[in-house]
Each structure stands twice: as structure tokens, then as C-alpha cells.
Amino acid sequence: MSLLIIRLLVFVLVFWAGWRLWQYWQGFQNQRVEEQQGKDGHESMVKCEECGLHLPASEAIQSGKLHFCCSEHRDAYNTPPRDDTKD
């Protein structure tokens, strides 16, 4: 009877160790995939100087070191304000 219990304990221990190794391996694989996606899948966001909208850097219009969401905002930012107070 004690030999049967020992065999059962060994079987449970081997099964548990295999399960833990499989979980570790899956976690390692998922971490590698996430690292690769982090390098390739994310793009930096920039802020439009005129309206404050955040957009991907590849879609922004760049004027010097400034970024804009559209050409109208770039032109409006670069145009000096009109002085309507003169009569």
C-alpha cells in the first residue's frame, strides 16, 4: 500500500513540475512577443501646437521642431495675429 502512495506522490510531483515548466515557458514566449511588439508596434505621439490634439508623429505636419495636425493650424500658428483695434 505504501508503494502505491509513493508512486502517486511521484506522479503528482512530476505532473506539477511539468505544469510549472510549461507555464514558465509560455510566460517567456509571451514576454518575447511583447518586447518585439513594443519595438515595432508603438509610435511616439506629438501634440499640435495650435489646438493641442495628440496624434502619431508620422501623421503630423512638422514645421521646424513644432508639430501640427493640419496645414491650416500650421498656417494659423505661423501667421501673426491681426490688430483689429485700429480705426
CSV table of N, CA and C in Angstrom, one decimal:
chain,number,residue,atom,x,y,z
A,1,MET,N,0.8,-1.2,0.0
A,1,MET,CA,0.0,0.0,0.0
A,1,MET,C,0.9,1.3,0.0
A,2,SER,N,1.9,1.3,0.8
A,2,SER,CA,2.8,2.5,0.8
A,2,SER,C,3.5,2.7,-0.5
A,3,LEU,N,3.8,1.6,-1.3
A,3,LEU,CA,4.4,1.8,-2.6
A,3,LEU,C,3.4,2.5,-3.5
A,4,LEU,N,2.2,2.2,-3.4
A,4,LEU,CA,1.2,2.9,-4.3
A,4,LEU,C,1.1,4.3,-4.0
A,5,ILE,N,1.2,4.7,-2.7
A,5,ILE,CA,1.1,6.1,-2.3
A,5,ILE,C,2.4,6.8,-2.8
A,6,ILE,N,3.5,6.2,-2.7
A,6,ILE,CA,4.8,6.8,-3.1
A,6,ILE,C,4.7,7.0,-4.7
A,7,ARG,N,4.2,6.0,-5.4
A,7,ARG,CA,4.0,6.2,-6.8
A,7,ARG,C,3.1,7.4,-7.2
A,8,LEU,N,2.0,7.5,-6.4
A,8,LEU,CA,1.1,8.5,-6.6
A,8,LEU,C,1.7,9.9,-6.4
A,9,LEU,N,2.4,10.0,-5.3
A,9,LEU,CA,3.1,11.3,-4.9
A,9,LEU,C,4.1,11.6,-6.0
A,10,VAL,N,4.9,10.6,-6.5
A,10,VAL,CA,5.9,10.9,-7.5
A,10,VAL,C,5.2,11.4,-8.8
A,11,PHE,N,4.1,10.7,-9.2
A,11,PHE,CA,3.3,11.1,-10.4
A,11,PHE,C,2.8,12.5,-10.2
A,12,VAL,N,2.2,12.9,-9.1
A,12,VAL,CA,1.7,14.2,-8.8
A,12,VAL,C,2.9,15.3,-8.9
A,13,LEU,N,4.0,14.9,-8.3
A,13,LEU,CA,5.2,15.8,-8.3
A,13,LEU,C,5.7,16.0,-9.7
A,14,VAL,N,5.8,15.0,-10.5
A,14,VAL,CA,6.2,15.1,-11.9
A,14,VAL,C,5.2,15.9,-12.7
A,15,PHE,N,3.9,15.7,-12.5
A,15,PHE,CA,2.9,16.4,-13.2
A,15,PHE,C,3.0,17.9,-12.8
A,16,TRP,N,3.1,18.2,-11.5
A,16,TRP,CA,3.2,19.6,-11.1
A,16,TRP,C,4.4,20.3,-11.6
A,17,ALA,N,5.6,19.6,-11.6
A,17,ALA,CA,6.8,20.2,-12.2
A,17,ALA,C,6.7,20.5,-13.7
A,18,GLY,N,6.0,19.6,-14.4
A,18,GLY,CA,5.8,19.8,-15.8
A,18,GLY,C,4.9,20.9,-16.1
A,19,TRP,N,3.8,21.0,-15.3
A,19,TRP,CA,2.9,22.1,-15.4
A,19,TRP,C,3.6,23.5,-15.1
A,20,ARG,N,4.4,23.6,-14.1
A,20,ARG,CA,5.1,24.8,-13.8
A,20,ARG,C,6.1,25.1,-14.9
A,21,LEU,N,6.8,24.2,-15.5
A,21,LEU,CA,7.7,24.4,-16.6
A,21,LEU,C,7.0,24.9,-17.8
A,22,TRP,N,5.8,24.3,-18.1
A,22,TRP,CA,5.0,24.8,-19.2
A,22,TRP,C,4.5,26.2,-19.0
A,23,GLN,N,4.1,26.6,-17.8
A,23,GLN,CA,3.7,27.9,-17.5
A,23,GLN,C,4.8,28.9,-17.7
A,24,TYR,N,6.0,28.5,-17.2
A,24,TYR,CA,7.2,29.4,-17.3
A,24,TYR,C,7.5,29.6,-18.8
A,25,TRP,N,7.5,28.5,-19.5
A,25,TRP,CA,7.8,28.6,-21.0
A,25,TRP,C,6.8,29.5,-21.7
A,26,GLN,N,5.5,29.4,-21.4
A,26,GLN,CA,4.5,30.2,-22.0
A,26,GLN,C,4.7,31.7,-21.7
A,27,GLY,N,5.0,32.0,-20.4
A,27,GLY,CA,5.3,33.3,-20.0
A,27,GLY,C,6.5,33.9,-20.7
A,28,PHE,N,7.6,33.1,-20.8
A,28,PHE,CA,8.8,33.6,-21.5
A,28,PHE,C,8.5,33.9,-23.0
A,29,GLN,N,7.7,33.0,-23.6
A,29,GLN,CA,7.3,33.3,-25.0
A,29,GLN,C,6.5,34.5,-25.2
A,30,ASN,N,5.5,34.7,-24.3
A,30,ASN,CA,4.7,35.9,-24.3
A,30,ASN,C,5.5,37.2,-24.1
A,31,GLN,N,6.5,37.1,-23.2
A,31,GLN,CA,7.3,38.3,-22.9
A,31,GLN,C,8.1,38.6,-24.2
A,32,ARG,N,8.7,37.6,-24.9
A,32,ARG,CA,9.4,37.9,-26.1
A,32,ARG,C,8.6,38.6,-27.1
A,33,VAL,N,7.3,38.1,-27.3
A,33,VAL,CA,6.4,38.7,-28.3
A,33,VAL,C,6.1,40.1,-27.9
A,34,GLU,N,5.8,40.4,-26.6
A,34,GLU,CA,5.5,41.7,-26.2
A,34,GLU,C,6.7,42.7,-26.4
A,35,GLU,N,7.9,42.2,-26.2
A,35,GLU,CA,9.1,43.0,-26.4
A,35,GLU,C,9.3,43.4,-27.9
A,36,GLN,N,9.0,42.4,-28.7
A,36,GLN,CA,9.1,42.7,-30.2
A,36,GLN,C,8.0,43.6,-30.6
A,37,GLN,N,6.8,43.5,-30.1
A,37,GLN,CA,5.8,44.4,-30.5
A,37,GLN,C,6.0,45.8,-29.9
A,38,GLY,N,6.7,45.9,-28.8
A,38,GLY,CA,7.0,47.2,-28.2
A,38,GLY,C,8.0,47.9,-29.1
A,39,LYS,N,8.9,47.2,-29.7
A,39,LYS,CA,9.8,47.9,-30.6
A,39,LYS,C,9.2,48.3,-31.9
A,40,ASP,N,8.4,47.5,-32.4
A,40,ASP,CA,7.8,47.7,-33.8
A,40,ASP,C,6.4,48.3,-33.7
A,41,GLY,N,5.6,48.1,-32.7
A,41,GLY,CA,4.2,48.4,-32.8
A,41,GLY,C,3.8,49.7,-32.2
A,42,HIS,N,4.7,50.4,-31.6
A,42,HIS,CA,4.4,51.7,-30.9
A,42,HIS,C,5.1,52.9,-31.6
A,43,GLU,N,4.3,53.9,-31.7
A,43,GLU,CA,4.9,55.1,-32.3
A,43,GLU,C,4.7,56.3,-31.3
A,44,SER,N,5.6,57.2,-31.4
A,44,SER,CA,5.5,58.3,-30.5
A,44,SER,C,4.4,59.3,-30.9
A,45,MET,N,3.8,59.9,-29.9
A,45,MET,CA,2.7,60.8,-30.1
A,45,MET,C,3.3,62.2,-30.0
A,46,VAL,N,2.7,63.2,-30.8
A,46,VAL,CA,3.1,64.6,-30.7
A,46,VAL,C,1.9,65.4,-30.5
A,47,LYS,N,2.0,66.6,-30.0
A,47,LYS,CA,0.9,67.5,-29.8
A,47,LYS,C,0.9,68.6,-30.8
A,48,CYS,N,-0.3,68.9,-31.3
A,48,CYS,CA,-0.5,70.0,-32.2
A,48,CYS,C,-0.3,71.3,-31.4
A,49,GLU,N,0.6,72.2,-31.9
A,49,GLU,CA,0.8,73.5,-31.2
A,49,GLU,C,-0.4,74.4,-31.2
A,50,GLU,N,-1.2,74.3,-32.1
A,50,GLU,CA,-2.4,75.2,-32.3
A,50,GLU,C,-3.6,74.7,-31.4
A,51,CYS,N,-4.0,73.5,-31.6
A,51,CYS,CA,-5.2,73.0,-30.9
A,51,CYS,C,-5.0,72.1,-29.7
A,52,GLY,N,-3.7,71.5,-29.6
A,52,GLY,CA,-3.4,70.6,-28.5
A,52,GLY,C,-3.8,69.1,-28.8
A,53,LEU,N,-4.2,68.8,-30.0
A,53,LEU,CA,-4.6,67.4,-30.3
A,53,LEU,C,-3.3,66.6,-30.3
A,54,HIS,N,-3.4,65.4,-29.8
A,54,HIS,CA,-2.3,64.4,-29.8
A,54,HIS,C,-2.5,63.5,-31.0
A,55,LEU,N,-1.5,63.3,-31.8
A,55,LEU,CA,-1.5,62.4,-33.0
A,55,LEU,C,-0.2,61.7,-33.2
A,56,PRO,N,-0.2,60.6,-33.9
A,56,PRO,CA,1.1,59.9,-34.2
A,56,PRO,C,2.0,60.8,-35.0
A,57,ALA,N,3.3,60.7,-34.7
A,57,ALA,CA,4.3,61.6,-35.3
A,57,ALA,C,4.3,61.4,-36.8
A,58,SER,N,4.0,60.2,-37.3
A,58,SER,CA,4.0,60.0,-38.7
A,58,SER,C,2.9,60.7,-39.5
A,59,GLU,N,1.8,61.1,-38.8
A,59,GLU,CA,0.7,61.7,-39.4
A,59,GLU,C,0.8,63.3,-39.2
A,60,ALA,N,1.7,63.7,-38.3
A,60,ALA,CA,1.7,65.2,-38.0
A,60,ALA,C,2.5,65.9,-39.1
A,61,ILE,N,2.1,67.2,-39.3
A,61,ILE,CA,2.9,68.1,-40.1
A,61,ILE,C,3.9,68.8,-39.3
A,62,GLN,N,5.2,68.7,-39.7
A,62,GLN,CA,6.2,69.3,-38.9
A,62,GLN,C,6.7,70.6,-39.5
A,63,SER,N,6.9,71.6,-38.7
A,63,SER,CA,7.4,72.9,-39.1
A,63,SER,C,8.5,73.2,-38.1
A,64,GLY,N,9.7,73.0,-38.5
A,64,GLY,CA,10.9,73.1,-37.6
A,64,GLY,C,10.8,72.0,-36.5
A,65,LYS,N,10.8,72.5,-35.3
A,65,LYS,CA,10.6,71.5,-34.2
A,65,LYS,C,9.2,71.4,-33.7
A,66,LEU,N,8.3,72.1,-34.3
A,66,LEU,CA,6.9,72.1,-33.9
A,66,LEU,C,6.1,71.1,-34.8
A,67,HIS,N,5.0,70.6,-34.2
A,67,HIS,CA,4.1,69.7,-34.9
A,67,HIS,C,2.7,70.2,-34.9
A,68,PHE,N,2.0,69.9,-36.1
A,68,PHE,CA,0.6,70.4,-36.2
A,68,PHE,C,-0.2,69.3,-36.8
A,69,CYS,N,-1.5,69.3,-36.5
A,69,CYS,CA,-2.4,68.2,-37.0
A,69,CYS,C,-2.8,68.5,-38.5
A,70,CYS,N,-2.8,69.7,-39.0
A,70,CYS,CA,-3.2,70.0,-40.3
A,70,CYS,C,-2.5,71.3,-40.8
A,71,SER,N,-2.5,71.5,-42.1
A,71,SER,CA,-1.8,72.7,-42.6
A,71,SER,C,-2.4,74.0,-42.2
A,72,GLU,N,-3.8,74.0,-42.0
A,72,GLU,CA,-4.5,75.2,-41.6
A,72,GLU,C,-3.9,75.6,-40.2
A,73,HIS,N,-3.7,74.7,-39.3
A,73,HIS,CA,-3.2,75.0,-38.0
A,73,HIS,C,-1.8,75.5,-38.1
A,74,ARG,N,-1.0,74.9,-38.9
A,74,ARG,CA,0.4,75.4,-39.1
A,74,ARG,C,0.4,76.8,-39.6
A,75,ASP,N,-0.4,77.1,-40.6
A,75,ASP,CA,-0.5,78.5,-41.1
A,75,ASP,C,-1.0,79.4,-40.1
A,76,ALA,N,-2.1,79.0,-39.4
A,76,ALA,CA,-2.6,79.9,-38.3
A,76,ALA,C,-1.6,80.2,-37.2
A,77,TYR,N,-0.8,79.2,-36.9
A,77,TYR,CA,0.2,79.4,-35.8
A,77,TYR,C,1.3,80.3,-36.3
A,78,ASN,N,1.7,80.2,-37.6
A,78,ASN,CA,2.8,81.0,-38.1
A,78,ASN,C,2.4,82.4,-38.5
A,79,THR,N,1.1,82.6,-38.7
A,79,THR,CA,0.6,84.0,-39.1
A,79,THR,C,0.5,84.8,-37.9
A,80,PRO,N,1.1,86.1,-37.9
A,80,PRO,CA,0.9,86.9,-36.7
A,80,PRO,C,-0.6,87.4,-36.5
A,81,PRO,N,-1.0,87.5,-35.3
A,81,PRO,CA,-2.4,87.9,-35.1
A,81,PRO,C,-2.7,89.3,-35.7
A,82,ARG,N,-3.9,89.5,-36.2
A,82,ARG,CA,-4.3,90.8,-36.8
A,82,ARG,C,-4.7,91.7,-35.7
A,83,ASP,N,-4.3,93.0,-35.9
A,83,ASP,CA,-4.7,94.0,-34.9
A,83,ASP,C,-5.9,94.7,-35.5
A,84,ASP,N,-7.1,94.4,-35.0
A,84,ASP,CA,-8.4,95.0,-35.4
A,84,ASP,C,-8.8,96.2,-34.6
A,85,THR,N,-7.9,96.7,-33.7
A,85,THR,CA,-8.3,97.8,-32.8
A,85,THR,C,-8.1,99.1,-33.6
A,86,LYS,N,-7.3,99.2,-34.7
A,86,LYS,CA,-7.1,100.4,-35.4
A,86,LYS,C,-8.3,100.8,-36.2
A,87,ASP,N,-8.6,102.1,-36.1
A,87,ASP,CA,-9.7,102.7,-36.9
A,87,ASP,C,-9.3,103.5,-38.0
